Amino acid sequence: MKKNIKKSLPILLFLCLIIFYFEYSVTILWDSAHYMNYVNILEGISPLNTWDVVRGPTFPIIIFLGNILFGKTSQGLLMNTFIYYLIMLLFVYKILNYAFDNFNFSSKKKRNLSIVILLFIIINPIIFGFYHSLLTEFVAITLSVLSCYLAVIWYDIEIDKSKKNYIIISIIFAFLTVFSWFLKQPYVSSGFFPFLISYIISLFKKEG
């Protein structure tokens, strides 16, 4: 019985996360409505010449694709943000696993620490709020966490032994940097800074 409960626990926790997340509706702000006008252009409702060149195409395309996949409803928009939310939590978990592997922690201790840290992230009102607002911030948060994970992996790669992975991750970083730029110009740091920091630290590793 106890074994069955232990196996079912991840599923139960995931269901609780879904209920908790979808208890709150997506918040539409002035900027959100502005982005929705760009979605109308992508859908052919509005002419292309109404596009404001100050805004990049990344976020409207994300909303546009989400509408196709999940429907052009408030729940569809929320489902779109939830996918990014799950990706963010997944890579936070991967980063924690990597960090804990450098300590002599038991598997139980690593699991418990990961759960506690993830719980604090889940209940953080700022993070939770951004994922429930139709703004570029929720995409930027996910990209930042993904970039941090890639930076860790890139740092660990020995180029002589795994040149292919080294090149692939470098290309991904280049893509994320451009992607972030067209999301919102200040977000270029979410892809570029983790790569830059990882590169600088790797120089000290080579010297050592």
C-alpha positions as a Markdown table, in Angstrom:
| # | Residue | x | y | z |
|---|---|---|---|---|
| 1 | Met | 0.0 | 0.0 | 0.0 |
| 2 | Lys | 2.8 | 2.4 | 1.0 |
| 3 | Lys | 4.7 | 1.6 | -2.1 |
| 4 | Asn | 1.6 | 2.3 | -4.3 |
| 5 | Ile | 1.1 | 5.7 | -2.6 |
| 6 | Lys | 4.8 | 6.5 | -3.2 |
| 7 | Lys | 4.5 | 5.7 | -6.9 |
| 8 | Ser | 1.3 | 7.8 | -7.2 |
| 9 | Leu | 2.7 | 10.8 | -5.3 |
| 10 | Pro | 4.3 | 12.5 | -8.4 |
| 11 | Ile | 1.0 | 12.2 | -10.3 |
| 12 | Leu | -1.0 | 13.6 | -7.3 |
| 13 | Leu | 1.5 | 16.5 | -7.0 |
| 14 | Phe | 1.2 | 17.3 | -10.7 |
| 15 | Leu | -2.6 | 17.3 | -10.5 |
| 16 | Cys | -2.4 | 19.6 | -7.5 |
| 17 | Leu | -0.1 | 21.9 | -9.5 |
| 18 | Ile | -2.6 | 21.9 | -12.4 |
| 19 | Ile | -5.5 | 22.8 | -10.1 |
| 20 | Phe | -3.5 | 25.5 | -8.3 |
| 21 | Tyr | -2.4 | 27.0 | -11.6 |
| 22 | Phe | -5.7 | 27.0 | -13.4 |
| 23 | Glu | -7.6 | 28.4 | -10.3 |
| 24 | Tyr | -6.4 | 31.8 | -11.5 |
| 25 | Ser | -7.3 | 33.3 | -14.8 |
| 26 | Val | -4.9 | 35.0 | -17.2 |
| 27 | Thr | -4.6 | 38.8 | -16.7 |
| 28 | Ile | -5.0 | 41.0 | -19.8 |
| 29 | Leu | -3.3 | 44.3 | -19.4 |
| 30 | Trp | -2.9 | 47.3 | -21.8 |
| 31 | Asp | 0.3 | 45.8 | -23.3 |
| 32 | Ser | -1.5 | 42.5 | -23.7 |
| 33 | Ala | -4.2 | 44.1 | -25.8 |
| 34 | His | -1.5 | 45.8 | -27.8 |
| 35 | Tyr | 0.1 | 42.4 | -28.5 |
| 36 | Met | -3.3 | 40.9 | -29.4 |
| 37 | Asn | -3.6 | 43.5 | -32.2 |
| 38 | Tyr | -0.5 | 42.0 | -33.7 |
| 39 | Val | -2.0 | 38.5 | -33.5 |
| 40 | Asn | -4.9 | 39.9 | -35.6 |
| 41 | Ile | -2.3 | 40.9 | -38.2 |
| 42 | Leu | -1.0 | 37.3 | -38.2 |
| 43 | Glu | -4.5 | 36.0 | -38.5 |
| 44 | Gly | -5.1 | 38.3 | -41.5 |
| 45 | Ile | -7.8 | 40.3 | -39.7 |
| 46 | Ser | -5.7 | 43.5 | -39.6 |
| 47 | Pro | -3.4 | 44.8 | -42.4 |
| 48 | Leu | 0.4 | 44.4 | -42.1 |
| 49 | Asn | 1.0 | 48.1 | -42.2 |
| 50 | Thr | -0.6 | 48.5 | -38.8 |
| 51 | Trp | 2.3 | 46.7 | -37.2 |
| 52 | Asp | 4.4 | 48.9 | -34.8 |
| 53 | Val | 8.0 | 48.3 | -35.8 |
| 54 | Val | 9.1 | 48.9 | -32.2 |
| 55 | Arg | 7.6 | 45.6 | -31.1 |
| 56 | Gly | 9.3 | 42.4 | -32.1 |
| 57 | Pro | 7.3 | 39.5 | -33.7 |
| 58 | Thr | 8.3 | 36.8 | -31.2 |
| 59 | Phe | 5.6 | 37.2 | -28.6 |
| 60 | Pro | 2.7 | 37.7 | -31.1 |
| 61 | Ile | 3.8 | 34.5 | -32.8 |
| 62 | Ile | 3.8 | 32.7 | -29.5 |
| 63 | Ile | 0.3 | 33.8 | -28.8 |
| 64 | Phe | -0.8 | 33.1 | -32.4 |
| 65 | Leu | 0.6 | 29.5 | -32.2 |
| 66 | Gly | -1.0 | 29.0 | -28.8 |
| 67 | Asn | -4.4 | 30.1 | -30.2 |
| 68 | Ile | -4.0 | 27.5 | -32.9 |
| 69 | Leu | -3.1 | 24.7 | -30.5 |
| 70 | Phe | -5.3 | 25.5 | -27.5 |
| 71 | Gly | -8.0 | 27.8 | -28.8 |
| 72 | Lys | -8.5 | 31.6 | -28.8 |
| 73 | Thr | -10.0 | 31.7 | -25.3 |
| 74 | Ser | -8.8 | 32.7 | -21.8 |
| 75 | Gln | -8.2 | 29.1 | -20.9 |
| 76 | Gly | -6.3 | 28.6 | -24.2 |
| 77 | Leu | -4.1 | 31.5 | -23.3 |
| 78 | Leu | -3.6 | 30.1 | -19.8 |
| 79 | Met | -2.7 | 26.7 | -21.3 |
| 80 | Asn | -0.1 | 28.4 | -23.4 |
| 81 | Thr | 1.6 | 30.0 | -20.4 |
| 82 | Phe | 1.3 | 26.8 | -18.4 |
| 83 | Ile | 3.5 | 25.0 | -21.0 |
| 84 | Tyr | 6.2 | 27.6 | -20.4 |
| 85 | Tyr | 5.7 | 27.3 | -16.7 |
| 86 | Leu | 6.3 | 23.5 | -16.8 |
| 87 | Ile | 9.4 | 23.9 | -18.9 |
| 88 | Met | 10.8 | 26.5 | -16.4 |
| 89 | Leu | 10.1 | 24.1 | -13.5 |
| 90 | Leu | 11.7 | 21.2 | -15.3 |
| 91 | Phe | 14.9 | 23.0 | -16.0 |
| 92 | Val | 15.0 | 24.4 | -12.4 |
| 93 | Tyr | 14.8 | 20.8 | -11.3 |
| 94 | Lys | 17.6 | 19.8 | -13.7 |
| 95 | Ile | 19.8 | 22.6 | -12.4 |
| 96 | Leu | 19.2 | 21.6 | -8.8 |
| 97 | Asn | 20.1 | 17.9 | -9.6 |
| 98 | Tyr | 23.3 | 19.1 | -11.2 |
| 99 | Ala | 24.1 | 21.3 | -8.2 |
| 100 | Phe | 23.3 | 18.6 | -5.6 |
| 101 | Asp | 25.5 | 16.0 | -7.5 |
| 102 | Asn | 28.5 | 18.0 | -6.4 |
| 103 | Phe | 27.6 | 17.3 | -2.7 |
| 104 | Asn | 27.5 | 14.0 | -0.9 |
| 105 | Phe | 23.8 | 14.1 | -0.5 |
| 106 | Ser | 21.7 | 11.0 | -0.4 |
| 107 | Ser | 19.0 | 10.6 | -3.1 |
| 108 | Lys | 16.3 | 11.2 | -0.4 |
| 109 | Lys | 17.9 | 14.5 | 0.7 |
| 110 | Lys | 18.4 | 15.6 | -2.9 |
| 111 | Arg | 14.7 | 14.9 | -3.6 |
| 112 | Asn | 13.5 | 16.6 | -0.5 |
| 113 | Leu | 15.6 | 19.7 | -1.1 |
| 114 | Ser | 14.5 | 19.9 | -4.7 |
| 115 | Ile | 10.8 | 19.7 | -3.6 |
| 116 | Val | 11.2 | 22.4 | -1.0 |
| 117 | Ile | 13.0 | 24.8 | -3.5 |
| 118 | Leu | 10.5 | 24.1 | -6.2 |
| 119 | Leu | 7.6 | 24.7 | -3.8 |
| 120 | Phe | 9.0 | 28.1 | -2.9 |
| 121 | Ile | 9.2 | 28.9 | -6.7 |
| 122 | Ile | 5.7 | 27.7 | -7.3 |
| 123 | Ile | 4.2 | 29.8 | -4.5 |
| 124 | Asn | 6.3 | 32.8 | -5.3 |
| 125 | Pro | 3.6 | 35.5 | -6.1 |
| 126 | Ile | 5.8 | 37.4 | -8.5 |
| 127 | Ile | 6.8 | 34.4 | -10.6 |
| 128 | Phe | 3.2 | 33.0 | -10.4 |
| 129 | Gly | 1.8 | 36.4 | -11.3 |
| 130 | Phe | 4.0 | 36.9 | -14.4 |
| 131 | Tyr | 2.9 | 33.5 | -15.7 |
| 132 | His | -0.7 | 34.6 | -15.4 |
| 133 | Ser | -0.1 | 37.9 | -17.2 |
| 134 | Leu | -0.2 | 38.0 | -20.9 |
| 135 | Leu | 3.2 | 39.8 | -21.1 |
| 136 | Thr | 6.6 | 38.9 | -22.4 |
| 137 | Glu | 8.0 | 38.3 | -18.9 |
| 138 | Phe | 6.8 | 34.7 | -18.6 |
| 139 | Val | 8.6 | 33.7 | -21.8 |
| 140 | Ala | 11.8 | 35.6 | -20.6 |
| 141 | Ile | 11.8 | 33.7 | -17.3 |
| 142 | Thr | 11.6 | 30.4 | -19.1 |
| 143 | Leu | 14.4 | 31.3 | -21.5 |
| 144 | Ser | 16.6 | 32.5 | -18.6 |
| 145 | Val | 16.3 | 29.3 | -16.7 |
| 146 | Leu | 16.8 | 27.2 | -19.9 |
| 147 | Ser | 19.9 | 29.3 | -20.7 |
| 148 | Cys | 21.3 | 28.8 | -17.2 |
| 149 | Tyr | 20.9 | 25.0 | -17.6 |
| 150 | Leu | 22.6 | 25.1 | -21.1 |
| 151 | Ala | 25.4 | 27.2 | -19.6 |
| 152 | Val | 26.1 | 24.6 | -17.0 |
| 153 | Ile | 26.1 | 21.8 | -19.6 |
| 154 | Trp | 28.3 | 23.8 | -22.0 |
| 155 | Tyr | 30.8 | 24.5 | -19.2 |
| 156 | Asp | 31.1 | 20.8 | -18.5 |
| 157 | Ile | 31.7 | 19.8 | -22.1 |
| 158 | Glu | 35.3 | 18.8 | -23.0 |
| 159 | Ile | 35.6 | 20.1 | -26.5 |
| 160 | Asp | 38.2 | 17.5 | -27.5 |
| 161 | Lys | 35.9 | 14.7 | -26.5 |
| 162 | Ser | 32.5 | 16.1 | -27.5 |
| 163 | Lys | 33.0 | 18.8 | -30.2 |
| 164 | Lys | 29.5 | 18.1 | -31.7 |
| 165 | Asn | 27.6 | 18.8 | -28.4 |
| 166 | Tyr | 29.8 | 21.9 | -27.9 |
| 167 | Ile | 28.9 | 23.3 | -31.3 |
| 168 | Ile | 25.2 | 22.4 | -31.0 |
| 169 | Ile | 24.8 | 24.1 | -27.6 |
| 170 | Ser | 26.7 | 27.1 | -29.0 |
| 171 | Ile | 24.3 | 27.3 | -31.9 |
| 172 | Ile | 21.3 | 27.0 | -29.5 |
| 173 | Phe | 22.7 | 30.0 | -27.5 |
| 174 | Ala | 23.0 | 32.0 | -30.6 |
| 175 | Phe | 19.4 | 31.2 | -31.5 |
| 176 | Leu | 18.1 | 32.0 | -28.0 |
| 177 | Thr | 20.0 | 35.4 | -28.1 |
| 178 | Val | 18.3 | 36.4 | -31.4 |
| 179 | Phe | 15.0 | 34.9 | -30.2 |
| 180 | Ser | 15.2 | 37.0 | -27.0 |
| 181 | Trp | 16.1 | 40.1 | -28.9 |
| 182 | Phe | 13.0 | 39.9 | -31.0 |
| 183 | Leu | 10.9 | 39.1 | -27.9 |
| 184 | Lys | 12.0 | 42.3 | -26.3 |
| 185 | Gln | 15.4 | 44.0 | -26.7 |
| 186 | Pro | 16.5 | 44.0 | -23.0 |
| 187 | Tyr | 15.9 | 40.2 | -22.8 |
| 188 | Val | 18.9 | 39.6 | -25.0 |
| 189 | Ser | 20.7 | 39.2 | -21.7 |
| 190 | Ser | 18.7 | 36.1 | -20.8 |
| 191 | Gly | 20.5 | 34.1 | -23.5 |
| 192 | Phe | 23.8 | 36.0 | -23.8 |
| 193 | Phe | 24.8 | 36.5 | -20.2 |
| 194 | Pro | 24.6 | 32.8 | -19.0 |
| 195 | Phe | 26.8 | 31.9 | -22.1 |
| 196 | Leu | 29.2 | 34.7 | -21.4 |
| 197 | Ile | 29.6 | 33.9 | -17.7 |
| 198 | Ser | 30.0 | 30.2 | -18.5 |
| 199 | Tyr | 32.7 | 31.1 | -21.0 |
| 200 | Ile | 34.6 | 33.3 | -18.6 |
| 201 | Ile | 34.5 | 30.6 | -15.8 |
| 202 | Ser | 35.7 | 28.0 | -18.3 |
| 203 | Leu | 38.8 | 30.1 | -19.0 |
| 204 | Phe | 39.8 | 29.9 | -15.3 |
| 205 | Lys | 39.1 | 26.2 | -15.4 |
| 206 | Lys | 41.5 | 25.8 | -18.4 |
| 207 | Glu | 44.2 | 27.9 | -16.6 |
| 208 | Gly | 43.8 | 25.7 | -13.5 |
